[in-house]
Amino acid sequence: MSRSNDFASNFAKAHADAGLERVSVAHILQTIQKDPAFLFSEELRRGGGQCPMHAAPNTDDADKVTVNTLLAYLFERLRDHVASKLPLDERGQVMLPIPPRSPHGIDPADRAAVAAAPLDVMASVLRDATCHLLDGLITGWAADLLSEEEHYRAQGTGEISAAAAATFILRTTLEDSPLYQRAGYDMLSITKTGSHTAIHICWAMVEAAPLLVPKQEAAAYDDLVRRSLKQVVPLSMASLGMLVHYMEASGIEPHDGLAIHLLPKDQTAFVLDEAGLICLNPEPITRFAKPEERHYTGCPAFYTPGFIKLYLDIVASIAMDYGVYDRLRDR
Protein backbone atom coordinates (compact mmCIF):
# COMPACT_ATOMS: atom_id res chain seq x y z
CA MET A 1 0.00 0.00 0.00
CA SER A 2 1.06 3.57 -0.61
CA ARG A 3 -0.18 6.92 0.72
CA SER A 4 -1.98 8.97 -1.94
CA ASN A 5 0.37 11.96 -1.69
CA ASP A 6 3.61 9.95 -1.75
CA PHE A 7 4.14 10.16 -5.48
CA ALA A 8 3.31 13.83 -6.02
CA SER A 9 5.53 15.03 -3.19
CA ASN A 10 8.41 12.72 -4.10
CA PHE A 11 8.16 13.61 -7.79
CA ALA A 12 8.25 17.34 -7.02
CA LYS A 13 11.26 16.84 -4.72
CA ALA A 14 13.07 14.79 -7.37
CA HIS A 15 12.60 17.60 -9.89
CA ALA A 16 14.02 20.09 -7.39
CA ASP A 17 16.95 17.77 -6.62
CA ALA A 18 17.66 17.63 -10.37
CA GLY A 19 17.82 21.44 -10.40
CA LEU A 20 14.42 21.94 -12.02
CA GLU A 21 11.93 24.61 -10.97
CA ARG A 22 8.26 24.28 -11.92
CA VAL A 23 6.72 27.22 -13.74
CA SER A 24 2.92 27.20 -13.70
CA VAL A 25 1.34 28.74 -16.79
CA ALA A 26 -2.09 29.08 -15.14
CA HIS A 27 -1.73 32.79 -14.39
CA ILE A 28 -0.41 33.45 -17.94
CA LEU A 29 -3.58 31.81 -19.30
CA GLN A 30 -5.63 34.05 -17.02
CA THR A 31 -3.80 37.09 -18.40
CA ILE A 32 -4.61 36.03 -21.97
CA GLN A 33 -8.27 35.49 -21.06
CA LYS A 34 -8.49 38.99 -19.57
CA ASP A 35 -6.46 40.66 -22.32
CA PRO A 36 -6.06 38.69 -25.58
CA ALA A 37 -3.67 41.40 -26.82
CA PHE A 38 -1.10 39.86 -24.45
CA LEU A 39 -0.69 37.15 -27.10
CA PHE A 40 1.27 39.64 -29.21
CA SER A 41 3.43 40.92 -26.34
CA GLU A 42 7.17 40.46 -26.05
CA GLU A 43 6.57 39.29 -22.49
CA LEU A 44 4.78 36.16 -23.71
CA ARG A 45 7.68 35.28 -26.00
CA ARG A 46 10.08 35.68 -23.07
CA GLY A 47 8.39 33.08 -20.90
CA GLY A 48 5.14 34.83 -20.17
CA GLY A 49 6.63 37.41 -17.84
CA GLN A 50 8.05 34.80 -15.49
CA CYS A 51 10.84 36.41 -13.46
CA PRO A 52 13.13 33.34 -13.47
CA MET A 53 12.99 33.33 -17.26
CA HIS A 54 14.56 36.78 -17.56
CA ALA A 55 17.63 35.72 -15.63
CA ALA A 56 17.95 32.33 -17.29
CA PRO A 57 20.76 32.07 -19.85
CA ASN A 58 18.94 29.23 -21.64
CA THR A 59 16.27 30.49 -24.05
CA ASP A 60 15.00 26.92 -24.51
CA ASP A 61 13.23 27.15 -21.14
CA ALA A 62 11.48 30.38 -22.12
CA ASP A 63 10.41 28.80 -25.41
CA LYS A 64 8.93 25.85 -23.52
CA VAL A 65 6.89 28.15 -21.29
CA THR A 66 5.60 30.13 -24.27
CA VAL A 67 4.77 27.08 -26.40
CA ASN A 68 3.11 25.14 -23.58
CA THR A 69 1.06 28.20 -22.59
CA LEU A 70 -0.23 28.61 -26.15
CA LEU A 71 -0.94 24.89 -26.49
CA ALA A 72 -2.83 24.88 -23.17
CA TYR A 73 -4.86 27.84 -24.43
CA LEU A 74 -5.70 26.10 -27.70
CA PHE A 75 -6.33 22.72 -26.04
CA GLU A 76 -9.67 23.98 -24.69
CA ARG A 77 -10.75 24.13 -28.32
CA LEU A 78 -9.22 20.66 -28.91
CA ARG A 79 -11.05 19.20 -25.91
CA ASP A 80 -14.37 20.52 -27.22
CA HIS A 81 -13.54 19.37 -30.76
CA VAL A 82 -12.77 15.81 -29.62
CA ALA A 83 -15.90 15.66 -27.46
CA SER A 84 -18.19 16.90 -30.23
CA LYS A 85 -16.64 15.01 -33.17
CA LEU A 86 -16.02 11.65 -31.47
CA PRO A 87 -17.74 9.05 -33.71
CA LEU A 88 -20.37 7.06 -31.81
CA ASP A 89 -22.55 4.18 -32.96
CA GLU A 90 -26.27 3.77 -32.29
CA ARG A 91 -25.46 2.41 -28.81
CA GLY A 92 -23.44 5.52 -27.98
CA GLN A 93 -20.16 3.57 -28.10
CA VAL A 94 -16.95 4.83 -29.68
CA MET A 95 -16.43 3.67 -33.27
CA LEU A 96 -12.78 2.78 -33.84
CA PRO A 97 -11.06 3.02 -37.24
CA ILE A 98 -8.82 0.31 -38.70
CA PRO A 99 -5.22 1.07 -37.61
CA PRO A 100 -3.46 1.67 -40.96
CA ARG A 101 -0.03 0.37 -39.96
CA SER A 102 -1.13 -2.44 -37.68
CA PRO A 103 0.60 -5.75 -38.45
CA HIS A 104 -2.48 -7.67 -37.29
CA GLY A 105 -4.98 -6.71 -40.00
CA ILE A 106 -7.95 -6.75 -37.62
CA ASP A 107 -10.86 -4.34 -38.08
CA PRO A 108 -12.09 -3.21 -34.61
CA ALA A 109 -15.63 -3.36 -36.03
CA ASP A 110 -15.19 -7.14 -36.41
CA ARG A 111 -15.98 -7.99 -32.79
CA ALA A 112 -15.53 -11.72 -33.31
CA ALA A 113 -12.00 -11.24 -34.69
CA VAL A 114 -11.05 -8.94 -31.82
CA ALA A 115 -12.43 -11.37 -29.24
CA ALA A 116 -10.65 -14.34 -30.85
CA ALA A 117 -7.26 -12.59 -30.97
CA PRO A 118 -4.62 -13.30 -28.32
CA LEU A 119 -4.71 -10.78 -25.48
CA ASP A 120 -1.57 -8.94 -26.55
CA VAL A 121 -2.92 -8.64 -30.12
CA MET A 122 -6.29 -7.42 -28.87
CA ALA A 123 -4.58 -4.81 -26.72
CA SER A 124 -2.39 -3.72 -29.63
CA VAL A 125 -5.33 -3.32 -32.02
CA LEU A 126 -7.45 -1.34 -29.55
CA ARG A 127 -4.58 0.89 -28.42
CA ASP A 128 -3.46 1.51 -32.00
CA ALA A 129 -7.01 2.27 -33.15
CA THR A 130 -7.54 4.68 -30.24
CA CYS A 131 -4.39 6.61 -31.16
CA HIS A 132 -5.37 6.67 -34.84
CA LEU A 133 -8.87 7.91 -34.01
CA LEU A 134 -7.49 10.78 -31.94
CA ASP A 135 -4.85 11.58 -34.57
CA GLY A 136 -7.66 12.23 -37.03
CA LEU A 137 -9.55 14.43 -34.57
CA ILE A 138 -6.37 16.38 -33.76
CA THR A 139 -5.72 16.92 -37.48
CA GLY A 140 -9.23 18.33 -37.85
CA TRP A 141 -8.67 20.68 -34.88
CA ALA A 142 -5.41 21.97 -36.34
CA ALA A 143 -6.93 22.41 -39.80
CA ASP A 144 -9.80 24.43 -38.33
CA LEU A 145 -7.37 26.70 -36.47
CA LEU A 146 -5.18 27.28 -39.51
CA SER A 147 -8.26 27.94 -41.65
CA GLU A 148 -9.48 30.47 -39.10
CA GLU A 149 -6.08 32.19 -39.09
CA GLU A 150 -6.11 32.35 -42.89
CA HIS A 151 -9.67 33.70 -42.90
CA TYR A 152 -8.69 36.73 -40.85
CA ARG A 153 -5.51 37.24 -42.85
CA ALA A 154 -7.50 37.26 -46.09
CA GLN A 155 -9.89 39.90 -44.76
CA GLY A 156 -7.02 42.37 -44.52
CA THR A 157 -8.75 44.43 -41.82
CA GLY A 158 -6.26 43.75 -39.05
CA GLU A 159 -8.93 42.06 -36.97
CA ILE A 160 -8.26 38.54 -35.67
CA SER A 161 -9.82 36.12 -33.21
CA ALA A 162 -7.94 35.14 -30.06
CA ALA A 163 -7.69 31.51 -31.25
CA ALA A 164 -6.30 32.57 -34.64
CA ALA A 165 -3.83 34.90 -32.92
CA ALA A 166 -2.68 32.13 -30.57
CA THR A 167 -2.26 29.79 -33.55
CA PHE A 168 -0.15 32.38 -35.39
CA ILE A 169 2.06 33.13 -32.36
CA LEU A 170 2.48 29.42 -31.63
CA ARG A 171 3.40 28.59 -35.22
CA THR A 172 5.95 31.40 -35.51
CA THR A 173 7.43 30.64 -32.08
CA LEU A 174 7.94 27.00 -33.09
CA GLU A 175 9.49 28.06 -36.40
CA ASP A 176 11.91 30.48 -34.68
CA SER A 177 12.84 28.24 -31.74
CA PRO A 178 16.14 26.31 -32.00
CA LEU A 179 14.78 23.87 -29.39
CA TYR A 180 11.74 22.85 -31.42
CA GLN A 181 13.50 23.06 -34.77
CA ARG A 182 16.18 20.64 -33.53
CA ALA A 183 13.43 18.17 -32.67
CA GLY A 184 11.48 18.88 -35.87
CA TYR A 185 8.29 19.59 -33.93
CA ASP A 186 5.28 21.58 -35.07
CA MET A 187 1.87 22.09 -33.45
CA LEU A 188 0.46 18.91 -34.96
CA SER A 189 3.35 16.59 -34.09
CA ILE A 190 3.65 17.89 -30.52
CA THR A 191 -0.06 17.38 -29.92
CA LYS A 192 -0.18 13.92 -31.47
CA THR A 193 2.90 12.75 -29.56
CA GLY A 194 1.43 14.01 -26.29
CA SER A 195 -1.89 12.41 -27.13
CA HIS A 196 -0.24 9.03 -27.72
CA THR A 197 1.50 9.26 -24.34
CA ALA A 198 -1.77 10.12 -22.61
CA ILE A 199 -3.61 7.27 -24.33
CA HIS A 200 -0.78 4.88 -23.41
CA ILE A 201 -0.99 5.83 -19.73
CA CYS A 202 -4.80 5.60 -19.72
CA TRP A 203 -4.69 2.12 -21.24
CA ALA A 204 -1.95 1.15 -18.78
CA MET A 205 -4.25 2.17 -15.89
CA VAL A 206 -7.03 0.01 -17.34
CA GLU A 207 -4.66 -2.94 -17.71
CA ALA A 208 -3.23 -2.44 -14.21
CA ALA A 209 -6.59 -2.74 -12.44
CA PRO A 210 -6.97 -6.56 -12.73
CA LEU A 211 -3.28 -7.00 -11.81
CA LEU A 212 -3.76 -5.07 -8.57
CA VAL A 213 -7.25 -6.29 -7.61
CA PRO A 214 -7.93 -9.82 -8.92
CA LYS A 215 -11.28 -11.49 -9.59
CA GLN A 216 -13.57 -8.46 -9.84
CA GLU A 217 -16.43 -7.78 -12.23
CA ALA A 218 -15.80 -5.47 -15.19
CA ALA A 219 -18.01 -2.75 -13.69
CA ALA A 220 -15.91 -2.73 -10.51
CA TYR A 221 -12.71 -2.29 -12.54
CA ASP A 222 -14.30 0.50 -14.57
CA ASP A 223 -15.30 2.29 -11.37
CA LEU A 224 -11.84 1.80 -9.85
CA VAL A 225 -10.05 3.21 -12.91
CA ARG A 226 -12.31 6.26 -13.13
CA ARG A 227 -12.02 7.03 -9.41
CA SER A 228 -8.24 6.65 -9.57
CA LEU A 229 -7.63 9.28 -12.26
CA LYS A 230 -6.71 12.02 -9.78
CA GLN A 231 -3.99 9.75 -8.38
CA VAL A 232 -2.24 9.49 -11.75
CA VAL A 233 -2.62 13.13 -12.85
CA PRO A 234 0.72 14.13 -11.17
CA LEU A 235 2.50 12.41 -14.08
CA SER A 236 1.20 15.18 -16.35
CA MET A 237 2.86 17.82 -14.15
CA ALA A 238 6.35 16.47 -14.87
CA SER A 239 9.15 17.64 -17.08
CA LEU A 240 9.31 15.56 -20.25
CA GLY A 241 12.67 14.07 -19.28
CA MET A 242 11.51 13.00 -15.83
CA LEU A 243 8.30 11.55 -17.28
CA VAL A 244 10.13 9.44 -19.84
CA HIS A 245 12.66 8.20 -17.28
CA TYR A 246 9.87 7.25 -14.85
CA MET A 247 8.01 5.34 -17.54
CA GLU A 248 11.16 3.50 -18.54
CA ALA A 249 12.20 2.64 -14.97
CA SER A 250 8.70 1.43 -14.00
CA GLY A 251 8.10 -0.76 -17.04
CA ILE A 252 5.36 1.40 -18.59
CA GLU A 253 7.52 2.46 -21.53
CA PRO A 254 8.01 -0.37 -24.08
CA HIS A 255 11.32 -0.96 -25.82
CA ASP A 256 10.16 0.63 -29.09
CA GLY A 257 8.43 3.61 -27.48
CA LEU A 258 5.11 2.84 -29.18
CA ALA A 259 1.81 3.16 -27.31
CA ILE A 260 0.43 -0.16 -28.61
CA HIS A 261 1.85 -2.67 -26.12
CA LEU A 262 0.04 -4.37 -23.25
CA LEU A 263 1.24 -3.31 -19.78
CA PRO A 264 3.71 -5.99 -18.59
CA LYS A 265 2.84 -7.99 -15.47
CA ASP A 266 6.10 -6.96 -13.82
CA GLN A 267 5.36 -3.22 -14.09
CA THR A 268 6.14 -1.26 -10.93
CA ALA A 269 4.37 2.04 -11.71
CA PHE A 270 0.87 1.28 -10.45
CA VAL A 271 0.13 0.26 -6.86
CA LEU A 272 -2.82 0.59 -4.50
CA ASP A 273 -3.07 3.37 -1.95
CA GLU A 274 -4.50 3.07 1.57
CA ALA A 275 -8.01 3.74 0.22
CA GLY A 276 -7.76 0.97 -2.37
CA LEU A 277 -7.36 3.32 -5.34
CA ILE A 278 -4.76 2.94 -8.08
CA CYS A 279 -1.88 5.35 -7.50
CA LEU A 280 1.70 5.78 -8.68
CA ASN A 281 4.67 4.18 -6.96
CA PRO A 282 7.37 6.74 -6.08
CA GLU A 283 10.19 4.15 -6.06
CA PRO A 284 10.93 4.18 -9.85
CA ILE A 285 11.32 7.99 -9.86
CA THR A 286 14.63 8.87 -11.55
CA ARG A 287 16.15 12.36 -11.38
CA PHE A 288 17.01 13.76 -14.78
CA ALA A 289 17.59 17.14 -16.39
CA LYS A 290 19.15 18.13 -19.68
CA PRO A 291 22.28 20.31 -19.56
CA GLU A 292 21.27 23.89 -18.74
CA GLU A 293 17.59 22.90 -18.30
CA ARG A 294 16.24 24.70 -15.24
CA HIS A 295 12.48 25.11 -15.70
CA TYR A 296 9.49 22.95 -16.65
CA THR A 297 5.75 23.54 -16.94
CA GLY A 298 4.23 20.07 -17.15
CA CYS A 299 1.96 18.91 -19.96
CA PRO A 300 -0.28 21.61 -21.49
CA ALA A 301 -3.26 19.26 -21.07
CA PHE A 302 -2.82 19.53 -17.29
CA TYR A 303 -3.95 23.17 -17.51
CA THR A 304 -7.01 22.39 -19.67
CA PRO A 305 -9.97 21.49 -17.41
CA GLY A 306 -11.46 18.10 -18.17
CA PHE A 307 -9.06 17.24 -20.98
CA ILE A 308 -7.22 14.34 -19.32
CA LYS A 309 -10.54 13.03 -17.97
CA LEU A 310 -11.96 13.06 -21.51
CA TYR A 311 -9.14 10.82 -22.73
CA LEU A 312 -9.63 8.43 -19.84
CA ASP A 313 -13.40 8.38 -20.47
CA ILE A 314 -12.73 7.39 -24.09
CA VAL A 315 -10.30 4.62 -23.17
CA ALA A 316 -12.41 3.31 -20.28
CA SER A 317 -15.55 3.16 -22.41
CA ILE A 318 -13.70 1.24 -25.13
CA ALA A 319 -12.35 -1.18 -22.53
CA MET A 320 -15.87 -1.90 -21.23
CA ASP A 321 -17.37 -2.14 -24.71
CA TYR A 322 -14.82 -4.70 -25.92
CA GLY A 323 -14.78 -6.80 -22.74
CA VAL A 324 -11.14 -6.00 -22.04
CA TYR A 325 -11.44 -6.44 -18.26
CA ASP A 326 -12.80 -9.97 -18.64
CA ARG A 327 -9.80 -10.87 -20.81
CA LEU A 328 -7.35 -9.22 -18.43
CA ARG A 329 -8.88 -10.90 -15.37
CA ASP A 330 -8.08 -14.30 -16.83
CA ARG A 331 -4.59 -13.25 -17.90
Coordinates of C-alpha atoms in Angstrom, one line a residue, residues 119-281:
L119 CA -4.7 -10.8 -25.5
D120 CA -1.6 -8.9 -26.6
V121 CA -2.9 -8.6 -30.1
M122 CA -6.3 -7.4 -28.9
A123 CA -4.6 -4.8 -26.7
S124 CA -2.4 -3.7 -29.6
V125 CA -5.3 -3.3 -32.0
L126 CA -7.5 -1.3 -29.6
R127 CA -4.6 0.9 -28.4
D128 CA -3.5 1.5 -32.0
A129 CA -7.0 2.3 -33.2
T130 CA -7.5 4.7 -30.2
C131 CA -4.4 6.6 -31.2
H132 CA -5.4 6.7 -34.8
L133 CA -8.9 7.9 -34.0
L134 CA -7.5 10.8 -31.9
D135 CA -4.8 11.6 -34.6
G136 CA -7.7 12.2 -37.0
L137 CA -9.5 14.4 -34.6
I138 CA -6.4 16.4 -33.8
T139 CA -5.7 16.9 -37.5
G140 CA -9.2 18.3 -37.8
W141 CA -8.7 20.7 -34.9
A142 CA -5.4 22.0 -36.3
A143 CA -6.9 22.4 -39.8
D144 CA -9.8 24.4 -38.3
L145 CA -7.4 26.7 -36.5
L146 CA -5.2 27.3 -39.5
S147 CA -8.3 27.9 -41.7
E148 CA -9.5 30.5 -39.1
E149 CA -6.1 32.2 -39.1
E150 CA -6.1 32.3 -42.9
H151 CA -9.7 33.7 -42.9
Y152 CA -8.7 36.7 -40.9
R153 CA -5.5 37.2 -42.8
A154 CA -7.5 37.3 -46.1
Q155 CA -9.9 39.9 -44.8
G156 CA -7.0 42.4 -44.5
T157 CA -8.8 44.4 -41.8
G158 CA -6.3 43.8 -39.1
E159 CA -8.9 42.1 -37.0
I160 CA -8.3 38.5 -35.7
S161 CA -9.8 36.1 -33.2
A162 CA -7.9 35.1 -30.1
A163 CA -7.7 31.5 -31.3
A164 CA -6.3 32.6 -34.6
A165 CA -3.8 34.9 -32.9
A166 CA -2.7 32.1 -30.6
T167 CA -2.3 29.8 -33.6
F168 CA -0.2 32.4 -35.4
I169 CA 2.1 33.1 -32.4
L170 CA 2.5 29.4 -31.6
R171 CA 3.4 28.6 -35.2
T172 CA 5.9 31.4 -35.5
T173 CA 7.4 30.6 -32.1
L174 CA 7.9 27.0 -33.1
E175 CA 9.5 28.1 -36.4
D176 CA 11.9 30.5 -34.7
S177 CA 12.8 28.2 -31.7
P178 CA 16.1 26.3 -32.0
L179 CA 14.8 23.9 -29.4
Y180 CA 11.7 22.8 -31.4
Q181 CA 13.5 23.1 -34.8
R182 CA 16.2 20.6 -33.5
A183 CA 13.4 18.2 -32.7
G184 CA 11.5 18.9 -35.9
Y185 CA 8.3 19.6 -33.9
D186 CA 5.3 21.6 -35.1
M187 CA 1.9 22.1 -33.5
L188 CA 0.5 18.9 -35.0
S189 CA 3.3 16.6 -34.1
I190 CA 3.6 17.9 -30.5
T191 CA -0.1 17.4 -29.9
K192 CA -0.2 13.9 -31.5
T193 CA 2.9 12.8 -29.6
G194 CA 1.4 14.0 -26.3
S195 CA -1.9 12.4 -27.1
H196 CA -0.2 9.0 -27.7
T197 CA 1.5 9.3 -24.3
A198 CA -1.8 10.1 -22.6
I199 CA -3.6 7.3 -24.3
H200 CA -0.8 4.9 -23.4
I201 CA -1.0 5.8 -19.7
C202 CA -4.8 5.6 -19.7
W203 CA -4.7 2.1 -21.2
A204 CA -2.0 1.2 -18.8
M205 CA -4.3 2.2 -15.9
V206 CA -7.0 0.0 -17.3
E207 CA -4.7 -2.9 -17.7
A208 CA -3.2 -2.4 -14.2
A209 CA -6.6 -2.7 -12.4
P210 CA -7.0 -6.6 -12.7
L211 CA -3.3 -7.0 -11.8
L212 CA -3.8 -5.1 -8.6
V213 CA -7.2 -6.3 -7.6
P214 CA -7.9 -9.8 -8.9
K215 CA -11.3 -11.5 -9.6
Q216 CA -13.6 -8.5 -9.8
E217 CA -16.4 -7.8 -12.2
A218 CA -15.8 -5.5 -15.2
A219 CA -18.0 -2.7 -13.7
A220 CA -15.9 -2.7 -10.5
Y221 CA -12.7 -2.3 -12.5
D222 CA -14.3 0.5 -14.6
D223 CA -15.3 2.3 -11.4
L224 CA -11.8 1.8 -9.9
V225 CA -10.1 3.2 -12.9
R226 CA -12.3 6.3 -13.1
R227 CA -12.0 7.0 -9.4
S228 CA -8.2 6.7 -9.6
L229 CA -7.6 9.3 -12.3
K230 CA -6.7 12.0 -9.8
Q231 CA -4.0 9.7 -8.4
V232 CA -2.2 9.5 -11.8
V233 CA -2.6 13.1 -12.9
P234 CA 0.7 14.1 -11.2
L235 CA 2.5 12.4 -14.1
S236 CA 1.2 15.2 -16.3
M237 CA 2.9 17.8 -14.2
A238 CA 6.3 16.5 -14.9
S239 CA 9.2 17.6 -17.1
L240 CA 9.3 15.6 -20.3
G241 CA 12.7 14.1 -19.3
M242 CA 11.5 13.0 -15.8
L243 CA 8.3 11.6 -17.3
V244 CA 10.1 9.4 -19.8
H245 CA 12.7 8.2 -17.3
Y246 CA 9.9 7.3 -14.9
M247 CA 8.0 5.3 -17.5
E248 CA 11.2 3.5 -18.5
A249 CA 12.2 2.6 -15.0
S250 CA 8.7 1.4 -14.0
G251 CA 8.1 -0.8 -17.0
I252 CA 5.4 1.4 -18.6
E253 CA 7.5 2.5 -21.5
P254 CA 8.0 -0.4 -24.1
H255 CA 11.3 -1.0 -25.8
D256 CA 10.2 0.6 -29.1
G257 CA 8.4 3.6 -27.5
L258 CA 5.1 2.8 -29.2
A259 CA 1.8 3.2 -27.3
I260 CA 0.4 -0.2 -28.6
H261 CA 1.8 -2.7 -26.1
L262 CA 0.0 -4.4 -23.2
L263 CA 1.2 -3.3 -19.8
P264 CA 3.7 -6.0 -18.6
K265 CA 2.8 -8.0 -15.5
D266 CA 6.1 -7.0 -13.8
Q267 CA 5.4 -3.2 -14.1
T268 CA 6.1 -1.3 -10.9
A269 CA 4.4 2.0 -11.7
F270 CA 0.9 1.3 -10.5
V271 CA 0.1 0.3 -6.9
L272 CA -2.8 0.6 -4.5
D273 CA -3.1 3.4 -1.9
E274 CA -4.5 3.1 1.6
A275 CA -8.0 3.7 0.2
G276 CA -7.8 1.0 -2.4
L277 CA -7.4 3.3 -5.3
I278 CA -4.8 2.9 -8.1
C279 CA -1.9 5.4 -7.5
L280 CA 1.7 5.8 -8.7
N281 CA 4.7 4.2 -7.0

